[in-house]
Coordinates of C-alpha atoms and ligand atoms in Angstrom, one line a residue:
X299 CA 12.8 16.4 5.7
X300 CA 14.8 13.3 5.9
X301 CA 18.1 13.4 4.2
X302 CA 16.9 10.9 1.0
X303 CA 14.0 13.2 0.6
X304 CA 16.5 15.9 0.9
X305 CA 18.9 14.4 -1.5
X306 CA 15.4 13.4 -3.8
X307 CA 14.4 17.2 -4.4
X308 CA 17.9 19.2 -4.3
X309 CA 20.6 16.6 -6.0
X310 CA 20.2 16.6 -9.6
X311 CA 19.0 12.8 -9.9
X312 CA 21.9 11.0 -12.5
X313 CA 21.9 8.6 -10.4
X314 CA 19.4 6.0 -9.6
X315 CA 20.0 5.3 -5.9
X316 CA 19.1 2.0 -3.6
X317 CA 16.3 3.5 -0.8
X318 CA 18.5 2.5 1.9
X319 CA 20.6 5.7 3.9
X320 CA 24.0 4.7 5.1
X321 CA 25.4 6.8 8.2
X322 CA 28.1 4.6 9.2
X323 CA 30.4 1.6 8.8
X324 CA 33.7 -0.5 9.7
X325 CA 35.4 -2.8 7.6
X326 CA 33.3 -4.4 5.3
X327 CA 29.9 -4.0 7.2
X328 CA 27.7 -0.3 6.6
X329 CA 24.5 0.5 8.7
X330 CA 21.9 2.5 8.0
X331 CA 19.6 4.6 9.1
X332 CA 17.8 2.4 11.1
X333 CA 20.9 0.4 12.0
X334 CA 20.4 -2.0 9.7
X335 CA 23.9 -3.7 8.7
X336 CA 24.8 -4.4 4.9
X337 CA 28.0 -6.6 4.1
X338 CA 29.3 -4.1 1.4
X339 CA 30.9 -6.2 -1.8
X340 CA 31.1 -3.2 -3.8
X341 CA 33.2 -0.7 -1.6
X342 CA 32.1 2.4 -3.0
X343 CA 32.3 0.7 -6.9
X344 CA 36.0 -0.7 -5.7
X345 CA 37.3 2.2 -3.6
X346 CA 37.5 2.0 -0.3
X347 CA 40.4 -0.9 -0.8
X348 CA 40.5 -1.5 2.7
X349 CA 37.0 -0.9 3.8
X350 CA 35.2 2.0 5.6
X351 CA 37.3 4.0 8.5
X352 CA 40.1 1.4 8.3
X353 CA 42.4 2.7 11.3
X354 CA 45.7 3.1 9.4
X355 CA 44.4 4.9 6.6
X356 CA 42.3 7.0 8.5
X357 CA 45.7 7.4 10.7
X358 CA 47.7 8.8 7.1
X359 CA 44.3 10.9 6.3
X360 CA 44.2 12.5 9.7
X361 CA 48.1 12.6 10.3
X362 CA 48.7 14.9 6.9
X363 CA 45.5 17.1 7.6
X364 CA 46.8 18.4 11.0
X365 CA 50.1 19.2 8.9
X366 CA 49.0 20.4 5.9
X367 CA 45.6 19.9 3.5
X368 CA 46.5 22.0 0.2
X369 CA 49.3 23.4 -1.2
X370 CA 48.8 24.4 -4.5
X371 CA 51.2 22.9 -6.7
X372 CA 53.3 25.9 -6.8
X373 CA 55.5 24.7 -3.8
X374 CA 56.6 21.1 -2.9
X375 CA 55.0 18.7 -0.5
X376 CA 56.2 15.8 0.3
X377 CA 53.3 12.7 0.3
X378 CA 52.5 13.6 -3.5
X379 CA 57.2 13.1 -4.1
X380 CA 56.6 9.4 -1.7
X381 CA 53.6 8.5 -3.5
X382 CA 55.0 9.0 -6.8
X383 CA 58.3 7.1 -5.9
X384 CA 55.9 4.2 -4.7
X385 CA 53.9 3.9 -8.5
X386 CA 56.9 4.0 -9.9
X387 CA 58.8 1.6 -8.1
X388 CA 55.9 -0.9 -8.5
X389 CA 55.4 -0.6 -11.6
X390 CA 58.9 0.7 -13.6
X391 CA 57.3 3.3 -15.0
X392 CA 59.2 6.8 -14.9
X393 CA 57.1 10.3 -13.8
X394 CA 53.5 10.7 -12.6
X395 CA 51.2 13.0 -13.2
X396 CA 48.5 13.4 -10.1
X397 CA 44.5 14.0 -11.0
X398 CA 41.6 13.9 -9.0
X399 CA 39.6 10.9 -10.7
X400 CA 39.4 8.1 -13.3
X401 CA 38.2 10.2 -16.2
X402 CA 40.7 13.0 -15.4
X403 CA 44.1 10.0 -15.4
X404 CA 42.6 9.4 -18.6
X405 CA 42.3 12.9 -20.2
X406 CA 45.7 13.1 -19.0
X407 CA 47.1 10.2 -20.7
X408 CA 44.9 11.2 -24.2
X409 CA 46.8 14.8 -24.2
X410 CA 50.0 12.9 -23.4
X411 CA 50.3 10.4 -26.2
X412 CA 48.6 13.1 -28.7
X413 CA 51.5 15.2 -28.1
X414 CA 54.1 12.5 -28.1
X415 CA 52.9 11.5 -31.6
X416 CA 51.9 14.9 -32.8
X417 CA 56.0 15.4 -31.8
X418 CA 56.9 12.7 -33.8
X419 CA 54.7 12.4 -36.7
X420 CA 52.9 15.5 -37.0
X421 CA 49.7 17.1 -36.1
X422 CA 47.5 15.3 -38.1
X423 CA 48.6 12.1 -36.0
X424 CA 46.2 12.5 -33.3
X425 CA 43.5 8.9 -33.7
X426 CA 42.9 7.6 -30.4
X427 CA 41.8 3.7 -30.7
X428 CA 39.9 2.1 -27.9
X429 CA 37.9 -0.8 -27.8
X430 CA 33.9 -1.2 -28.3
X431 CA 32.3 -2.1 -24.4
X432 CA 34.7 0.2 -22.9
X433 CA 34.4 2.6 -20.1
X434 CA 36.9 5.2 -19.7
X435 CA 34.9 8.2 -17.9
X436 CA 31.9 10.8 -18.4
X437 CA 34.1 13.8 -19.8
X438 CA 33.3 14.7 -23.0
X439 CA 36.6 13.5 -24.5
X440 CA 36.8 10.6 -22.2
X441 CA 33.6 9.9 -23.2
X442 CA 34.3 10.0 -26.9
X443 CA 37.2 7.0 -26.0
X444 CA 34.1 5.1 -24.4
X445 CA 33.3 2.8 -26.8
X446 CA 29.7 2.4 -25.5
X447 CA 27.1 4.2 -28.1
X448 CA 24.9 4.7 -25.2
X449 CA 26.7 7.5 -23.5
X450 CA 26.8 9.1 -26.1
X451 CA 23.8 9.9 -27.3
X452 CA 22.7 13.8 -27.2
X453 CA 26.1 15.2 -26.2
X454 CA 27.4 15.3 -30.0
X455 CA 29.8 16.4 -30.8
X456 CA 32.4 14.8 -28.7
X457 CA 35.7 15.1 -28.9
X458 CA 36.8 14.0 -32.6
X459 CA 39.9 11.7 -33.2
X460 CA 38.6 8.6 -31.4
X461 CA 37.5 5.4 -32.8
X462 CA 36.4 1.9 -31.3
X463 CA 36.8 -1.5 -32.9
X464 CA 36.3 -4.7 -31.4
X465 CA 37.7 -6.0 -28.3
X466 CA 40.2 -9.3 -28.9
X467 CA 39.5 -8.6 -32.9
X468 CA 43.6 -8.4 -34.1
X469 CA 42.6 -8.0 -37.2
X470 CA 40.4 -5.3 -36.8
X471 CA 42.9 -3.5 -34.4
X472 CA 45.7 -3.8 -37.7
X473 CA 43.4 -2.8 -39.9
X474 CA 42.6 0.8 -37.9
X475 CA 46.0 1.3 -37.5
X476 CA 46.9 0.9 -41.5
X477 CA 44.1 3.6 -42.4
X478 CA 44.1 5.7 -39.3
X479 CA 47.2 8.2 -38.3
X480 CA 47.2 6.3 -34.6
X481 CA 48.3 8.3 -31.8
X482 CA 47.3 5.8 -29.2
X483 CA 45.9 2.8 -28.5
X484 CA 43.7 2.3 -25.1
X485 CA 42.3 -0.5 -23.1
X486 CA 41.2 -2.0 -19.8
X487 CA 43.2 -5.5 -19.1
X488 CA 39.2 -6.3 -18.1
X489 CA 36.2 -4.3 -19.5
X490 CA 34.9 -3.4 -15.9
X491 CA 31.2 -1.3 -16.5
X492 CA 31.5 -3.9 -19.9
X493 CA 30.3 -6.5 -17.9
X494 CA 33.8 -7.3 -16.4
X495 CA 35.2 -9.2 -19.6
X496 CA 39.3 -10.2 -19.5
X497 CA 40.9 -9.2 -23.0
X498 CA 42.3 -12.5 -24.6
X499 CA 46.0 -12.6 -23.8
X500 CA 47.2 -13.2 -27.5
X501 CA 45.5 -10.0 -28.5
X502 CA 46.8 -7.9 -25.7
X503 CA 50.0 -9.1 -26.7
X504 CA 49.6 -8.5 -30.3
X505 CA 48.4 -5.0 -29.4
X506 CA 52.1 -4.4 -27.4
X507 CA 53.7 -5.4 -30.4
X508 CA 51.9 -3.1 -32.8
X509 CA 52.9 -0.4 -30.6
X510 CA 56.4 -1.2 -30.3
X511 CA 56.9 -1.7 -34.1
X512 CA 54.8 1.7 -34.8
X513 CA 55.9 3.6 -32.3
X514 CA 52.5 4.1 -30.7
X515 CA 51.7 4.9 -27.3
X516 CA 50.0 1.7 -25.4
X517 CA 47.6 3.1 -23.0
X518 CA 46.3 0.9 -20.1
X519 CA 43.2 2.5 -18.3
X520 CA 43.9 0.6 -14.7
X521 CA 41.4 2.6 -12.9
X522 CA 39.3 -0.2 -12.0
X523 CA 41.4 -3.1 -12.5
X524 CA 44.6 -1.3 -10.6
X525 CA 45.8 -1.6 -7.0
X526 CA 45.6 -5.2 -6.0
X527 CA 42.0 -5.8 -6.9
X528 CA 43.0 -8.4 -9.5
X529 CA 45.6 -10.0 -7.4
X530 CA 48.7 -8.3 -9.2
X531 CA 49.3 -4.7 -8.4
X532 CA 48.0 -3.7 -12.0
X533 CA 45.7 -5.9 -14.0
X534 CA 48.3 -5.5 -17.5
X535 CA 51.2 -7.6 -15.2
X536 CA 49.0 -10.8 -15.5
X537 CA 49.7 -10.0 -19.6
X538 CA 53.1 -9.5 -19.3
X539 CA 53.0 -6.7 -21.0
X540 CA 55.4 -3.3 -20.9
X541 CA 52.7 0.0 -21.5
X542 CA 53.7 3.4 -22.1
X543 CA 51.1 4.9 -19.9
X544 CA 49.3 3.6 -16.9
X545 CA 46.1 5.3 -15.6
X546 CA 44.4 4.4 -12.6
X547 CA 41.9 5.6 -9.6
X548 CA 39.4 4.5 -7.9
X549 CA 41.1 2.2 -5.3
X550 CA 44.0 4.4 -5.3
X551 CA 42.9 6.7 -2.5
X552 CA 41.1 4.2 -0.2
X553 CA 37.9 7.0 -0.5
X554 CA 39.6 9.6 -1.0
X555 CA 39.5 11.5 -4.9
X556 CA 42.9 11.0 -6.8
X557 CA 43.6 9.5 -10.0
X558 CA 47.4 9.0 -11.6
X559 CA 48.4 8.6 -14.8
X560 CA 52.1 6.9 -15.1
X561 CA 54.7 7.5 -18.3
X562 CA 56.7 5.1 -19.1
X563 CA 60.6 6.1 -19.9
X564 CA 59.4 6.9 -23.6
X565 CA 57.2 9.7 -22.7
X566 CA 58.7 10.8 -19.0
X567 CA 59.6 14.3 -21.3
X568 CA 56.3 14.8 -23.1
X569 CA 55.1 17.0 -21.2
X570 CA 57.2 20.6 -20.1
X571 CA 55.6 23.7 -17.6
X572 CA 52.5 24.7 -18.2
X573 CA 51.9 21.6 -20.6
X574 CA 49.2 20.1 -18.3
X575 CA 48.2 20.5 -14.7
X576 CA 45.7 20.4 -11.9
X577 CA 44.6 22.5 -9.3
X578 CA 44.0 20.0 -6.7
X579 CA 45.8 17.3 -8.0
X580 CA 48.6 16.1 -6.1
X581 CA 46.5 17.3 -3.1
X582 CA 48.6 15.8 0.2
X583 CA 45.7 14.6 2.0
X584 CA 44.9 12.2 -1.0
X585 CA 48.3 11.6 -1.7
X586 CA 48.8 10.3 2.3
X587 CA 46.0 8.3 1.8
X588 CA 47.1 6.5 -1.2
X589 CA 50.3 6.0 -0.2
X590 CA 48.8 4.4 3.1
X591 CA 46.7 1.9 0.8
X592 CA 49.3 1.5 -2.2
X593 CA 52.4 0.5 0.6
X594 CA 50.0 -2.1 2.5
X595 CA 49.2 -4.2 -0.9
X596 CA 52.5 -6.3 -0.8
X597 CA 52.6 -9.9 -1.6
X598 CA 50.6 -11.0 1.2
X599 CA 47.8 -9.1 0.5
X600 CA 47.4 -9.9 -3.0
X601 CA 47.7 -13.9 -2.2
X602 CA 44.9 -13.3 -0.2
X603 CA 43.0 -11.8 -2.5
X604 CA 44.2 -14.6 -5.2
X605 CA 42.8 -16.9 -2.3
X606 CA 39.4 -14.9 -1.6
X607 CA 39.0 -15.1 -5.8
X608 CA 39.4 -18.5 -5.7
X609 CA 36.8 -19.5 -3.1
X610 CA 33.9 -17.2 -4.8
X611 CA 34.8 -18.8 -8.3
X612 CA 34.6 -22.2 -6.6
X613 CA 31.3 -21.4 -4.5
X614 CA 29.4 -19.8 -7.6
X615 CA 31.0 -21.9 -10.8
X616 CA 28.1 -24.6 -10.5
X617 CA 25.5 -23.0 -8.2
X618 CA 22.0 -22.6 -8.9
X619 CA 21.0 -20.0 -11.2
X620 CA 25.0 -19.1 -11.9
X621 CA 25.3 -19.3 -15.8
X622 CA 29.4 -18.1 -15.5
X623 CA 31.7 -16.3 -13.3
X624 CA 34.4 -13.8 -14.9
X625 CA 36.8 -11.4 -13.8
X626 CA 40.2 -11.6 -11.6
X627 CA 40.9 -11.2 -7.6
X628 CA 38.5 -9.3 -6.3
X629 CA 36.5 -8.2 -9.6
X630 CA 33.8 -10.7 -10.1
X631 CA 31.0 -11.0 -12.5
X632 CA 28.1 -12.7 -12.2
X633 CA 26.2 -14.1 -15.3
X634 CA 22.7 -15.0 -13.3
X635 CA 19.2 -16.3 -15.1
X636 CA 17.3 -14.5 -12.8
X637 CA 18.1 -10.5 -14.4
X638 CA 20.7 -9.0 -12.2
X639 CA 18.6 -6.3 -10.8
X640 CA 16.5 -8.8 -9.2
X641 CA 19.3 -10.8 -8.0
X642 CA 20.8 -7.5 -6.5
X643 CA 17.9 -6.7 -4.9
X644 CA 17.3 -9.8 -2.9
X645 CA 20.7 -9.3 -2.1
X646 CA 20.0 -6.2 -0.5
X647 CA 17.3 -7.1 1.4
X648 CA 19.3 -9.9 3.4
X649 CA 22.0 -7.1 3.8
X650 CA 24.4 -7.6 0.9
X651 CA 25.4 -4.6 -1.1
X652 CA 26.5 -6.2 -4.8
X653 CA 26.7 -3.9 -7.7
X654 CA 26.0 -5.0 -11.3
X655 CA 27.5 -4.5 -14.8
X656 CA 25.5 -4.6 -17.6
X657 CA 23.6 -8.1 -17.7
X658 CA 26.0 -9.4 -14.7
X659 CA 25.8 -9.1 -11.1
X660 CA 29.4 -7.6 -10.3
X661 CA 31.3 -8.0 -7.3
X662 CA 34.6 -5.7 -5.8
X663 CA 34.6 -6.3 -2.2
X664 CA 37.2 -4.0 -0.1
X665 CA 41.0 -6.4 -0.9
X666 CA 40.9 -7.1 3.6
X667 CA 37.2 -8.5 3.9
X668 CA 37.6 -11.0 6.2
X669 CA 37.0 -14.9 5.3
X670 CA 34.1 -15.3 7.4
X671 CA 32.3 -12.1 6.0
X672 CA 33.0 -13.0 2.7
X673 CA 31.4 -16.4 3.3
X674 CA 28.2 -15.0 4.6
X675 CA 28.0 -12.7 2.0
X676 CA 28.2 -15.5 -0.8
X677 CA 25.8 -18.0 0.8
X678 CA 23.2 -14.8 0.7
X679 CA 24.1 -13.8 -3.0
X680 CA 24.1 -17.8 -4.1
X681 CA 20.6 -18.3 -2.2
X682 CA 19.1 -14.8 -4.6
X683 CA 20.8 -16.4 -7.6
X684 CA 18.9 -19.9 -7.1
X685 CA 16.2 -20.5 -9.4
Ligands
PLP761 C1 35.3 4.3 -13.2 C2 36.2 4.2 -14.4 C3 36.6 5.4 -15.0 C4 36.1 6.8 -14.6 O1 36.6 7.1 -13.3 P1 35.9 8.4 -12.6 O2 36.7 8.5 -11.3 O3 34.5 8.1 -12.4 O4 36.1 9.5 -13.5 C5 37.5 5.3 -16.1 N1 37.9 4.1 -16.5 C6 37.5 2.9 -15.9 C7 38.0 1.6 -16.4 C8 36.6 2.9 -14.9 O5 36.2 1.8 -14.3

């Protein structure tokens, strides 16, 4: 049995996967099966932030497993102590709590701002309010914040306390905070698996200042949008913006499984012992490896991917079949006439991995993909776009 037919009768099929088999990579290039080589521009749905087996990361993953590869978090180790310093350095935020994944940063940061407000105002202040087209995870409570009906459906009842309203609408954000007791209000900076749509800046910022003047938590779900893959470190500093918890993943561990969720100074106490935890969180293996990706995305790196944004805005913006481009840095949507699916799978054939997002063809290629892969890999995606 070949491993896909393998995969085909024991994996329990929730996801609908490509027929091709990948065994290996480097960089930005994968092979398959039968060595077939696909320019990847959707490392591992933005992940692997510097690419398959990059050598320094796999150096920090390698390095921390011949010292130690769990703990528990009963003792102290020290990459978990370094990479916490790092988020909070970067980003002024205060204490960090360590998961394993996007949805679990985000249950995190839902228990931490209903107990901050449940503190402060009483237990019947527990309404979450995130924003219609969001994605926020597949737990059933991360799920409820997703403001996408279509997850939803057949795994009632989720998690009550959560409601959605539209994204950039200021007036319908004040009017859910007038008849709701508001314990939280949660976005992405861009709307990733929404089709990778940037918030309007006025509403983001009027969203900060309903916060600040009710005293509710501002929660910004960077697990997409964080790490460099907008060009700023996290997506909410092109707002200019101050949020009271950060969540992010995905790029975080380079391919390895750890999420973070960052308090600002007004919640570093919420949570005491025994409030919250994880048994693999904080695991030192992932921990090295993020602090390996985190402390090589300095100011170099994310000109470059400033750069690298600006040349695919400038070779798609008025090519054939290209009805838009959105996104920031290195997260890129595609509004094609030709349905995405088909432009993806053209794509594929001439050995270009793209993902999509709802109607769009979506692009988050590893931050380091060299200029001259990046190139070949557009000219192939704006020859399946032409109609
Ligand atoms: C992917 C994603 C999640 C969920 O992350 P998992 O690691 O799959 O749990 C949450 N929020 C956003 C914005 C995401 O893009």
């Amino acid at each position: 049995m070949s491993f896909l037919e393998k995969d085909v009768k024991y994996i329990a099929p929730t996801y609908k996967r490509f027929p091709v088999e990948i065994v290996s990579g480097k960089g930005s290039v994968v092979k398959d099966i039968n060595g077939k080589e696909y320019i990847d521009m959707g490392s591992g749905i933005g992940v692997t932030a510097f690419g398959i087996a990059d050598e320094k990361w796999q150096k920090a993953v390698t390095e921390q497993i011949g010292k130690v590869q769990h703990m528990s978090n009963l003792y102290y180790t020290e990459p978990g102590a370094n990479l916490a310093q790092l988020l909070c350095n970067l980003t002024g935020m205060s204490k960090v709590f360590f998961a394993n994944s996007g949805a679990e940063a985000n249950e995190c940061a839902i228990k931490a701002a209903r107990k901050y407000s449940a503190e402060k105002k009483g237990d019947n202040c527990y309404t979450i309010i995130t924003l219609k087209n969001s994605f926020h995870g597949r737990t059933l409570t991360t799920l409820a914040a997703t403001g996408q009906d279509v997850f939803h459906k057949l795994y009632n009842p989720l998690t009550p306390g959560f409601i959605s309203i539209t994204a950039n609408s200021v007036e319908e954000l004040k009017k859910a905070v007038e008849e709701n007791e508001v314990a939280g209000i949660m976005m992405e900076m861009i709307q990733g698996e929404g089709g990778v749509l940037p918030l309007d800046e006025a509403f983001v910022r009027t969203a900060e200042e309903i916060c600040r003047v009710n005293d509710i938590p501002l929660i910004i779900d960077e697990v997409q949008t964080g790490n460099g893959r907008t060009g700023k470190m996290y997506a909410y500093m092109h707002y200019s913006v101050n949020p009271d918890i950060v969540t992010t993943a995905k790029g975080l561990g380079g391919g390895l499984p750890i999420g973070a969720c960052l308090l600002s100074d007004k919640l570093q106490s919420v949570f005491s012992y025994g409030d919250h935890g994880s048994t693999f969180g904080g695991n030192p293996v992932c921990c090295a490896a993020a602090y390996s990706v985190l402390s090589r995305i300095d100011y170099r790196m994310l000109e470059e991917v400033k750069e690298k944004s600006a040349f695919i805005f400038d070779s798609l913006k008025n090519a054939s079949g290209v009805e838009s481009v959105s996104g920031k840095g290195l997260m890129i949507g595609i509004k094609t006439k030709k349905p995405a699916a088909t432009v993806v799978s053209e794509c594929l054939e001439d050995g270009v991995l793209c993902l999509t997002a709802k109607d769009k063809v979506r692009l988050l290629p590893a931050l380091n993909i060299p200029k001259t892969v990046l190139e070949k890999a557009i000219a192939v995606i704006k020859k399946a776009c032409q109609i």
